[in-house]
Tab-separated table of C-alpha atoms in Angstrom:
chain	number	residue	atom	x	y	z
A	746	UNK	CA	0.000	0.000	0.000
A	747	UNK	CA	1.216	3.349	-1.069
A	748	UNK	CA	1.690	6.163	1.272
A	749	UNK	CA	-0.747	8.153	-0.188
A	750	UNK	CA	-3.263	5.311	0.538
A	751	UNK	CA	-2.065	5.225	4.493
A	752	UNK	CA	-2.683	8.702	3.984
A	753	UNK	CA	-6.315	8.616	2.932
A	754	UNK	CA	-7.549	5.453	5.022
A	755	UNK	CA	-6.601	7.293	8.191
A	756	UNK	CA	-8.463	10.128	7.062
A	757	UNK	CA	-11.344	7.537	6.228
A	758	UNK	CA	-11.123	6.503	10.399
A	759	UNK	CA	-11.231	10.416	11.430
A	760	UNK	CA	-15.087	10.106	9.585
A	761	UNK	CA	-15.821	6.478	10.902
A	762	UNK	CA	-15.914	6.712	14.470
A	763	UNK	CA	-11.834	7.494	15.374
A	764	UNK	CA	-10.275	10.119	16.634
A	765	UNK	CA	-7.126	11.626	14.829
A	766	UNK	CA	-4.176	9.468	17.126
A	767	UNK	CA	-6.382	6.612	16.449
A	768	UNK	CA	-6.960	6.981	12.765
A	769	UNK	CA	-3.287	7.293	12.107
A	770	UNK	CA	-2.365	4.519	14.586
A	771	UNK	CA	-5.281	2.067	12.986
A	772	UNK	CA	-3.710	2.921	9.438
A	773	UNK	CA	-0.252	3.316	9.887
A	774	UNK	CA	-0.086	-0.654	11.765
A	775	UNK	CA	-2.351	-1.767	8.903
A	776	UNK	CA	0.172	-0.958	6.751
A	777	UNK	CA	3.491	-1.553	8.827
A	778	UNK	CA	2.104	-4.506	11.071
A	779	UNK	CA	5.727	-6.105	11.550
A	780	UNK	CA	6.672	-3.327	13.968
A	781	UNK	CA	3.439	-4.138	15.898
A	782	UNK	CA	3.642	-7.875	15.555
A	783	UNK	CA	7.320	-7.892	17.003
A	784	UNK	CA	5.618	-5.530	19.860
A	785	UNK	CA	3.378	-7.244	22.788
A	786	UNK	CA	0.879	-4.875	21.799
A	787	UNK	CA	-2.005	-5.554	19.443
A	788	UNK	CA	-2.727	-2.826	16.778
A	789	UNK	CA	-6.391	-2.951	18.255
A	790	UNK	CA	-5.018	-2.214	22.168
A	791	UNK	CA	-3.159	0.532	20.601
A	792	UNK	CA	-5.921	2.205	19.251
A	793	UNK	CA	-7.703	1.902	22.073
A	794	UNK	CA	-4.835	3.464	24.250
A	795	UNK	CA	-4.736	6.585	22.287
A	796	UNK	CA	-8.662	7.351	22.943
A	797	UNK	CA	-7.637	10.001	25.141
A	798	UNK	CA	-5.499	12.002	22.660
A	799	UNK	CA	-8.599	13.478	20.413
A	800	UNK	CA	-8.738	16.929	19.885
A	801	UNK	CA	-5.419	18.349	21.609
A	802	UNK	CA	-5.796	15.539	24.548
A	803	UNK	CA	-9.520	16.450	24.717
A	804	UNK	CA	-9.127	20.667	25.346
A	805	UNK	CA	-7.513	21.515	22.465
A	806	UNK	CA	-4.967	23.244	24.484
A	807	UNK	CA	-2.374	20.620	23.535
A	808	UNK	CA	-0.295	18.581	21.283
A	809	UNK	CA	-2.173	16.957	18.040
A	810	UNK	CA	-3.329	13.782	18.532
A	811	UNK	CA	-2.419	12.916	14.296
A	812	UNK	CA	1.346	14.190	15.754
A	813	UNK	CA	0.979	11.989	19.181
A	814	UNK	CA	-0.474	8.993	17.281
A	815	UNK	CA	2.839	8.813	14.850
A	816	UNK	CA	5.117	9.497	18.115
A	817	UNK	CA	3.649	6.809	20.163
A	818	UNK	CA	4.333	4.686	16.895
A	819	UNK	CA	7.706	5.820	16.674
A	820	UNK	CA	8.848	4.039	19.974
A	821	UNK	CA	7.173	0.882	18.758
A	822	UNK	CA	9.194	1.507	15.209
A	823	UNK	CA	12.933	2.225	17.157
A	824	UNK	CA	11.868	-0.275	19.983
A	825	UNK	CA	12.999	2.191	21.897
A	826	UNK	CA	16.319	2.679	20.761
A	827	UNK	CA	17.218	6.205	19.298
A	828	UNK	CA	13.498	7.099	19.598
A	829	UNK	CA	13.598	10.752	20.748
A	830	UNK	CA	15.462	11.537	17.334
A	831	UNK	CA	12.990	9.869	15.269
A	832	UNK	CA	10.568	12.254	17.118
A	833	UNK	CA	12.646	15.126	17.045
A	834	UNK	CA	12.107	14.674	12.830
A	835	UNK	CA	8.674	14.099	13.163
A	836	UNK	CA	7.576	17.106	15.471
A	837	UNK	CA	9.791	19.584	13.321
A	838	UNK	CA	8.367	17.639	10.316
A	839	UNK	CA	5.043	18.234	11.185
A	840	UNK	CA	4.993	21.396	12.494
A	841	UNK	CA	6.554	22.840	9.328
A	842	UNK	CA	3.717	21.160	7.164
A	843	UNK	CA	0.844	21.959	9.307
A	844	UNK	CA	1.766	25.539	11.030
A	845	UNK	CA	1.903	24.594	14.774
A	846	UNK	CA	1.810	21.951	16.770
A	847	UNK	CA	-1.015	22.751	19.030
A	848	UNK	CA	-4.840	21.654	18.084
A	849	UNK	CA	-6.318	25.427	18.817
A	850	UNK	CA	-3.692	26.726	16.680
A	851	UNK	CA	-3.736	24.779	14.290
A	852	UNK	CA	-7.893	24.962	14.217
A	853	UNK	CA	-7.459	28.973	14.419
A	854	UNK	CA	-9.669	29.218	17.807
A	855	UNK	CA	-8.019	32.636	18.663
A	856	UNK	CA	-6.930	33.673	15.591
A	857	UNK	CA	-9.755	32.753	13.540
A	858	UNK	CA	-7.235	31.511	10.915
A	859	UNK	CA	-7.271	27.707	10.150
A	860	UNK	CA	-4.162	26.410	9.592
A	861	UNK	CA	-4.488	22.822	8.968
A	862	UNK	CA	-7.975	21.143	9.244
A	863	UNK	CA	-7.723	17.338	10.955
A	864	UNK	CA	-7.767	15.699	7.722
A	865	UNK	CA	-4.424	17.671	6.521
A	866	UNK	CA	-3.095	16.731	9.669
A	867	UNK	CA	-3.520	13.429	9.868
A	868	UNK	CA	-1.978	13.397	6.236
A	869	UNK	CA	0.661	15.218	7.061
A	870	UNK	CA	1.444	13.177	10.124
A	871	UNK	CA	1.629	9.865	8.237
A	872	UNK	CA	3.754	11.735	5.240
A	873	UNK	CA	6.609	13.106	8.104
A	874	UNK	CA	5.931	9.676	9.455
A	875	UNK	CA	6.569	7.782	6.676
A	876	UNK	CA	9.424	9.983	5.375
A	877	UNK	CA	11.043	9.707	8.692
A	878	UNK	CA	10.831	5.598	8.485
A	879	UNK	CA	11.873	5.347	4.780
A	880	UNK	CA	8.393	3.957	4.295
């Protein structure tokens, strides 16, 4: 599966009942599932462990959970070795393609300026992702 397919069946989760850590979790081990099969953690257990991380960790005042759904992945990827690198690339990866870091920013609430809608972030989290990986 291409990336660009990752890509869109996340974004096919955000509209079918998950939130944005657990669309890109659900898609990214779909595609990847060695690096969850060689964890003791089933893709579905995953998913279910980032239900907390939806919209900014549930007040928008916090990190995106597209961002914390391809970190928590990350650790799984490095099994644990060299990991805060790997997320190094992927926070200044994402932040450059989405504008921030921060749901409310990135959804405009003060500024009334949208800089990435959920969809383009959970894109652009699997494409930093997936560049950082060599998917």
């Amino acid at each position: 599966m291409a990336v660009e397919q990752v890509k869109e069946k996340a974004v096919f989760y955000k509209h079918n009942g998950f939130n944005c850590a657990q669309a890109v979790v659900k898609a990214l081990a779909e595609h990847d599932a060695s690096f969850i099969e060689s964890s003791s953690v089933p893709s579905d257990q995953l998913v279910a462990m980032t239900g907390g991380f939806a919209v900014g960790m549930g007040t928008m005042e916090a990190t995106c959970g597209a961002l914390i759904g391809a970190n928590l992945l990350a650790g799984l990827k490095t099994e644990g070795k060299g990991t805060l690198s790997k997320t190094r690339q992927l926070v200044d990866g994402f932040k450059q393609k989405s504008g921030a870091l921060i749901c409310k920013d990135l959804k405009g609430v003060e500024t009334g300026t949208v800089l990435c809608s959920c969809d383009d972030c959970i894109r652009n989290a699997i494409e930093v992702f997936a560049k950082t990986f060599d998917m």
